[in-house]
Coordinates of C-alpha atoms in Angstrom, one line a residue:
X1 CA 80.2 126.5 88.9
X2 CA 78.2 124.2 86.5
X3 CA 80.0 121.1 85.3
X4 CA 81.1 120.8 81.7
X5 CA 81.1 117.0 81.8
X6 CA 79.0 114.3 83.5
X7 CA 80.5 110.9 84.1
X8 CA 77.7 108.5 84.8
X9 CA 79.1 105.4 86.5
X10 CA 82.0 105.8 88.9
X11 CA 83.5 102.3 88.8
X12 CA 86.7 101.1 87.2
X13 CA 85.8 102.7 83.8
X14 CA 84.2 106.0 84.9
X15 CA 86.5 107.0 87.7
X16 CA 89.7 107.0 85.6
X17 CA 87.9 109.1 83.0
X18 CA 86.8 111.6 85.6
X19 CA 90.3 111.8 87.0
X20 CA 91.7 112.4 83.5
X21 CA 89.1 115.1 82.8
X22 CA 89.8 116.9 86.1
X23 CA 93.5 116.8 85.3
X24 CA 92.8 118.4 81.9
X25 CA 90.9 121.2 83.7
X26 CA 87.4 120.1 82.8
X27 CA 84.8 120.7 85.5
X28 CA 83.3 117.3 86.1
X29 CA 80.2 115.9 87.9
X30 CA 80.2 112.3 88.8
X31 CA 77.0 110.2 89.1
X32 CA 76.8 106.7 90.6
X33 CA 74.7 104.1 88.7
X34 CA 74.9 101.4 91.4
X35 CA 76.8 100.3 94.5
X36 CA 80.0 99.9 92.6
X37 CA 82.4 102.8 93.0
X38 CA 86.1 102.8 92.2
X39 CA 88.6 103.3 95.0
X40 CA 90.3 106.6 95.6
X41 CA 92.9 107.4 98.2
X42 CA 92.1 110.4 100.4
X43 CA 94.9 112.4 98.6
X44 CA 93.5 111.5 95.2
X45 CA 90.0 112.6 96.2
X46 CA 91.3 115.9 97.6
X47 CA 93.1 116.6 94.3
X48 CA 90.0 115.8 92.3
X49 CA 87.8 118.0 94.5
X50 CA 90.2 120.9 94.3
X51 CA 90.5 120.4 90.5
X52 CA 86.8 120.8 89.9
X53 CA 85.2 117.4 90.5
X54 CA 81.9 117.2 92.2
X55 CA 80.0 114.0 93.3
X56 CA 76.4 114.7 92.2
X57 CA 73.1 113.1 93.2
X58 CA 70.6 115.4 91.6
X59 CA 69.8 114.2 88.0
X60 CA 68.8 117.7 87.1
X61 CA 72.5 118.6 86.9
X62 CA 72.7 116.3 83.8
X63 CA 70.8 119.0 81.9
X64 CA 73.6 121.5 82.4
X65 CA 76.5 119.7 80.9
X66 CA 77.9 119.8 77.3
X67 CA 79.1 116.1 77.4
X68 CA 77.7 113.1 79.2
X69 CA 79.7 109.8 79.2
X70 CA 78.0 106.6 80.4
X71 CA 80.5 104.3 82.0
X72 CA 78.0 102.0 83.8
X73 CA 79.3 98.5 84.5
X74 CA 77.9 95.7 82.4
X75 CA 78.7 92.5 84.3
X76 CA 77.8 89.2 82.8
X77 CA 74.2 88.0 83.4
X78 CA 73.1 84.4 83.9
X79 CA 73.7 83.7 80.1
X80 CA 77.1 85.4 80.0
X81 CA 75.8 88.5 78.1
X82 CA 76.4 92.0 79.3
X83 CA 73.8 93.1 81.9
X84 CA 72.6 96.5 80.6
X85 CA 70.4 97.3 83.6
X86 CA 72.7 100.0 84.9
X87 CA 73.2 101.4 81.4
X88 CA 69.4 101.6 81.2
X89 CA 69.2 103.4 84.6
X90 CA 71.8 105.9 83.5
X91 CA 70.1 106.5 80.1
X92 CA 66.7 107.1 81.6
X93 CA 68.1 109.6 84.2
X94 CA 70.0 111.4 81.4
X95 CA 67.1 111.4 79.0
X96 CA 64.8 113.2 81.4
X97 CA 67.1 116.2 81.5
X98 CA 68.8 116.0 78.1
X99 CA 69.2 119.3 76.3
X100 CA 69.8 120.0 72.6
X101 CA 73.4 120.0 71.4
X102 CA 74.6 117.7 74.2
X103 CA 77.1 115.0 73.3
X104 CA 76.3 111.6 74.7
X105 CA 79.0 108.9 74.7
X106 CA 78.7 105.3 75.8
X107 CA 81.9 103.6 77.1
X108 CA 80.4 100.6 78.8
X109 CA 81.4 97.2 77.2
X110 CA 78.5 96.1 75.1
X111 CA 77.6 94.0 72.0
X112 CA 77.8 95.7 68.6
X113 CA 74.5 97.5 67.9
X114 CA 73.7 98.3 71.5
X115 CA 74.3 102.1 71.3
X116 CA 71.9 102.5 68.3
X117 CA 69.3 99.8 69.1
X118 CA 69.2 100.0 72.9
X119 CA 70.6 103.4 74.1
X120 CA 69.3 105.6 71.3
X121 CA 65.6 104.7 71.8
X122 CA 65.9 105.3 75.6
X123 CA 67.4 108.7 75.1
X124 CA 65.0 109.7 72.3
X125 CA 61.8 108.5 74.0
X126 CA 62.8 110.1 77.3
X127 CA 63.8 113.4 75.9
X128 CA 61.7 114.0 72.9
X129 CA 64.9 114.8 71.0
X130 CA 66.4 113.0 68.0
X131 CA 69.9 111.6 68.0
X132 CA 72.0 112.9 65.2
X133 CA 69.8 116.0 64.7
X134 CA 69.2 117.4 68.2
X135 CA 72.0 115.8 70.2
X136 CA 75.2 113.9 69.4
X137 CA 75.5 110.2 70.1
X138 CA 78.8 108.2 70.0
X139 CA 80.5 105.1 71.3
X140 CA 84.1 104.9 72.6
X141 CA 85.6 101.7 73.9
X142 CA 87.2 102.1 77.3
X143 CA 90.9 101.3 77.3
X144 CA 91.5 101.6 81.0
X145 CA 94.2 99.3 82.3
X146 CA 94.0 99.6 86.1
X147 CA 97.4 99.9 87.8
X148 CA 99.3 100.5 84.5
X149 CA 101.7 103.3 85.1
X150 CA 103.0 103.4 81.6
X151 CA 99.8 103.9 79.7
X152 CA 97.3 106.5 81.0
X153 CA 94.3 108.2 79.3
X154 CA 96.6 111.0 78.1
X155 CA 98.9 108.7 76.1
X156 CA 96.5 106.0 75.1
X157 CA 94.8 106.6 71.7
X158 CA 90.9 107.0 71.9
X159 CA 88.7 105.3 69.4
X160 CA 85.5 107.2 68.5
X161 CA 82.5 106.2 66.4
X162 CA 79.4 108.3 66.1
X163 CA 75.9 107.9 64.8
X164 CA 76.7 110.5 62.1
X165 CA 79.9 112.2 61.0
X166 CA 79.0 115.2 63.1
X167 CA 78.5 113.0 66.1
X168 CA 81.9 111.5 65.6
X169 CA 83.5 115.0 65.4
X170 CA 81.7 116.3 68.5
X171 CA 82.9 113.3 70.5
X172 CA 86.4 113.6 69.0
X173 CA 86.6 117.2 70.1
X174 CA 85.8 116.2 73.7
X175 CA 88.3 113.4 73.8
X176 CA 90.9 115.6 72.1
X177 CA 91.1 117.5 75.4
X178 CA 92.1 114.4 77.2
X179 CA 94.4 112.4 75.0
X180 CA 97.2 112.8 72.5
X181 CA 95.5 110.9 69.7
X182 CA 91.9 110.4 68.6
X183 CA 91.1 107.6 66.1
X184 CA 87.9 107.9 64.2
X185 CA 85.9 104.7 63.4
X186 CA 83.4 104.6 60.6
X187 CA 80.5 104.5 62.9
X188 CA 79.0 103.2 66.1
X189 CA 79.1 99.5 65.3
X190 CA 82.8 99.7 64.2
X191 CA 83.7 101.4 67.5
X192 CA 81.7 98.8 69.5
X193 CA 83.4 96.0 67.7
X194 CA 86.9 97.4 68.5
X195 CA 86.1 96.8 72.1
X196 CA 84.9 93.3 71.2
X197 CA 88.1 92.5 69.3
X198 CA 90.5 93.9 72.0
X199 CA 88.8 92.1 74.8
X200 CA 88.6 88.8 73.0
X201 CA 92.2 89.1 71.8
X202 CA 93.4 89.2 75.4
X203 CA 91.2 86.2 76.5
X204 CA 92.1 84.0 73.5
X205 CA 95.8 84.6 73.9
X206 CA 95.6 83.9 77.6
X207 CA 93.8 80.7 76.9
X208 CA 96.5 79.7 74.4
X209 CA 99.3 80.2 76.9
X210 CA 97.3 78.5 79.7
X211 CA 97.0 75.4 77.5
X212 CA 100.7 75.6 76.8
X213 CA 101.3 75.7 80.6
X214 CA 99.4 72.4 81.0
X215 CA 101.1 70.8 78.0
X216 CA 104.6 71.9 79.0
X217 CA 104.1 70.6 82.5
X218 CA 103.1 67.2 81.1
X219 CA 106.2 67.3 78.8
X220 CA 108.6 68.4 81.5
X221 CA 109.3 71.6 79.5
X222 CA 110.0 75.0 81.3
X223 CA 107.3 77.1 79.7
X224 CA 108.7 80.3 81.3
X225 CA 111.9 79.7 79.5
X226 CA 110.0 79.1 76.3
X227 CA 108.2 82.4 76.7
X228 CA 111.5 84.2 77.5
X229 CA 113.0 83.0 74.3
X230 CA 109.9 83.5 72.1
X231 CA 109.4 87.1 73.1
X232 CA 112.8 88.0 71.5
X233 CA 111.1 87.6 68.1
X234 CA 110.5 91.1 66.9
X235 CA 107.5 90.3 64.8
X236 CA 104.5 88.0 64.7
X237 CA 104.5 87.3 68.5
X238 CA 103.3 89.0 71.6
X239 CA 104.0 87.5 75.0
X240 CA 101.2 86.5 77.3
X241 CA 101.7 84.6 80.5
X242 CA 99.6 81.9 82.2
X243 CA 97.8 82.2 85.5
X244 CA 95.3 80.6 87.8
X245 CA 92.4 82.1 85.9
X246 CA 91.1 85.3 84.3
X247 CA 89.4 88.0 86.3
X248 CA 88.6 91.6 85.9
X249 CA 85.8 93.7 84.3
X250 CA 86.5 92.9 80.7
X251 CA 84.1 90.0 79.9
X252 CA 84.9 87.9 76.8
X253 CA 82.0 88.0 74.3
X254 CA 81.2 85.3 71.8
X255 CA 78.0 86.9 70.6
X256 CA 76.1 83.6 70.8
X257 CA 72.5 84.5 70.0
X258 CA 73.4 88.1 69.3
X259 CA 75.1 87.9 65.9
X260 CA 75.1 86.1 62.6
X261 CA 77.4 83.4 64.1
X262 CA 79.1 82.8 67.4
X263 CA 82.8 83.3 67.8
X264 CA 83.8 79.7 68.4
X265 CA 87.4 80.5 69.3
X266 CA 86.2 82.8 72.1
X267 CA 83.8 80.3 73.4
X268 CA 86.6 77.7 73.5
X269 CA 89.0 80.2 75.2
X270 CA 86.4 80.8 77.9
X271 CA 86.2 77.1 78.5
X272 CA 90.0 76.8 78.8
X273 CA 90.4 79.8 81.1
X274 CA 87.5 78.7 83.3
X275 CA 89.3 75.4 83.8
X276 CA 92.4 77.0 85.2
X277 CA 91.3 77.2 88.9
X278 CA 90.6 73.5 88.7
X279 CA 94.0 72.8 87.3
X280 CA 95.6 74.8 90.1
X281 CA 93.8 72.6 92.6
X282 CA 94.9 69.5 90.7
X283 CA 98.5 70.6 90.8
X284 CA 98.2 71.5 94.5
X285 CA 96.7 68.1 95.5
X286 CA 99.5 66.4 93.5
X287 CA 102.2 68.4 95.2
X288 CA 100.8 67.6 98.6
X289 CA 100.6 63.9 97.8
X290 CA 104.2 63.9 96.5
X291 CA 105.3 65.2 99.8
X292 CA 103.3 62.7 101.8
X293 CA 100.4 64.9 102.7
X294 CA 96.7 64.8 101.9
X295 CA 94.7 67.8 100.8
X296 CA 92.2 66.9 103.6
X297 CA 93.5 68.7 106.7
X298 CA 96.3 70.4 104.9
X299 CA 97.1 74.0 105.8
X300 CA 97.0 76.0 102.6
X301 CA 98.0 79.7 102.4
X302 CA 96.8 81.8 99.4
X303 CA 98.9 84.8 98.5
X304 CA 97.2 87.6 96.6
X305 CA 93.4 87.2 96.2
X306 CA 92.8 90.2 93.9
X307 CA 92.3 89.8 90.2
X308 CA 95.3 91.9 89.3
X309 CA 98.6 92.8 91.0
X310 CA 98.9 95.8 93.2
X311 CA 95.1 96.5 93.1
X312 CA 92.4 96.0 95.7
X313 CA 89.8 94.9 93.1
X314 CA 88.4 91.4 93.5
X315 CA 86.1 91.4 90.4
X316 CA 85.9 87.8 89.1
X317 CA 89.1 86.9 90.9
X318 CA 89.9 83.1 90.4
X319 CA 91.0 83.1 94.1
X320 CA 87.3 82.7 95.1
X321 CA 86.9 79.4 93.2
X322 CA 90.3 78.1 94.2
X323 CA 89.5 78.7 97.9
X324 CA 86.1 77.0 97.5
X325 CA 87.6 73.9 95.9
X326 CA 90.3 73.7 98.5
X327 CA 87.7 73.8 101.3
X328 CA 85.6 71.2 99.5
X329 CA 88.7 68.9 99.6
X330 CA 88.9 69.5 103.4
X331 CA 91.9 71.9 103.4
X332 CA 92.2 74.6 106.0
X333 CA 92.6 77.8 104.0
X334 CA 94.1 81.1 105.0
X335 CA 95.2 84.1 102.9
X336 CA 97.5 87.1 102.8
X337 CA 97.0 90.1 100.7
X338 CA 98.3 93.6 101.5
X339 CA 95.4 95.2 99.7
X340 CA 92.5 93.1 101.2
X341 CA 92.1 93.5 105.0
X342 CA 89.3 91.0 105.2
X343 CA 88.0 88.3 102.8
X344 CA 85.0 86.0 102.8
X345 CA 84.2 83.0 100.7
X346 CA 80.7 81.6 100.6
X347 CA 79.8 84.2 103.3
X348 CA 82.4 82.6 105.5
X349 CA 85.4 84.8 106.7
X350 CA 88.8 83.4 105.7
X351 CA 91.5 83.8 108.3
X352 CA 94.1 86.5 107.3
X353 CA 97.7 85.9 108.0
X354 CA 99.3 88.8 109.8
X355 CA 102.9 87.7 109.4
X356 CA 103.6 86.5 105.9
X357 CA 106.8 84.6 106.5
X358 CA 105.5 82.9 109.6
X359 CA 102.3 81.9 107.9
X360 CA 104.3 80.5 104.9
X361 CA 106.5 78.5 107.2
X362 CA 103.5 77.1 109.0
X363 CA 101.5 76.2 105.9
X364 CA 101.8 72.8 104.3
X365 CA 101.4 74.5 100.9
X366 CA 101.6 78.2 99.9
X367 CA 100.0 79.1 96.5
X368 CA 101.1 82.4 94.9
X369 CA 98.0 83.6 93.0
X370 CA 98.9 87.3 92.5
X371 CA 102.3 88.8 92.3
X372 CA 102.0 92.0 94.4
X373 CA 104.9 94.3 94.3
X374 CA 105.4 94.2 98.1
X375 CA 106.1 90.4 98.1
X376 CA 109.7 89.4 98.6
X377 CA 109.5 86.3 96.5
X378 CA 113.1 85.2 97.1
X379 CA 112.6 85.3 100.8
X380 CA 109.2 83.7 100.5
X381 CA 110.6 80.8 98.5
X382 CA 113.0 80.1 101.3
X383 CA 110.5 80.3 104.1
X384 CA 107.6 78.3 102.6
X385 CA 107.5 74.6 103.1
X386 CA 106.0 74.0 99.7
X387 CA 105.4 76.8 97.2
X388 CA 103.2 76.6 94.0
X389 CA 103.8 79.7 91.9
X390 CA 101.0 80.3 89.4
X391 CA 102.6 83.5 88.0
X392 CA 106.2 82.3 87.2
X393 CA 107.4 85.1 89.5
X394 CA 109.8 83.3 91.8
X395 CA 113.4 82.6 90.8
X396 CA 114.0 79.5 88.7
X397 CA 114.1 76.4 90.8
X398 CA 112.8 78.2 93.9
X399 CA 109.3 77.0 93.6
X400 CA 107.0 74.7 91.7
X401 CA 105.7 76.7 88.8
X402 CA 102.3 76.3 87.1

């Protein structure tokens, strides 16, 4: 049976879309754009295959779908801008087989103007068709939150912005099959800028609370109690919590060199968040010294090396830099993570602790980097010789909090 939908890019953006489409009864073909592929359990894969999902490798199949959504990853390049190489690969493959009346939607995180100025020419030149006349072109910011059980594609509103009003309506008709609510933006750039605002909102507020963590430690103030009290305010405040750094696939964008002016606050937020792994190392070295131990030769156990709790994704995880800096100080580093069976840093394998409690008892310092659901933090705080909690997850007084 021919697919109704092509999802191009099966990473952390495309795979959830494909799952949602299959759950809605849409025959879906999935195309890779690179080595990155999201993780599926065998049971999830069986459900998708039985529901109409088909992994595809023949680009000719792109010419038989009504809707094609490009979800190619756009990791930061050397200058910190989105790398569009996989978007370009997807666009060229699609353009070669694009048929009239197809709806093409971009979901990859990009700078405002990318859909019209970068994607549109590739599609038009490769197909001989004209966007807005022969095929529909739209942008929709991805709102995937991996591991979030409360908000799914079905109950998360979808923002749509098209090249023309007809493009917007065509994309809205597609997403209306997947979600309870579709929000129409004025156009492509407005929809692209929604993604920019949402991503930067998160990074700026994380930077603020990270700075508060450093300040409160210097003042001897319990930041976690401050947050607990502040989040009782029913207006004008949204709680964010500090951590050892910011990871994941949502790259903050300050538009330096790509807009009329840079977003200075975003640039500053990046600087603050990028400093957090170093701050964790500073706190770790201080704690060891206060307990009569040097970082050199110390046995340090890292708990949770993924970028987010209860996921196996290590994209931009701060654990990498923290491990590197500990090794540079001469520490002996090991790790435990129920989702990561093996881990390497600088192409060197890091020893994995088989028994969590025994490893924590043996380590001079245990650093909780990620609060996985399987961790018994009360028991861990009892077993560990010295525990640095970067997530504020342990009971009050049971550990040294960030």
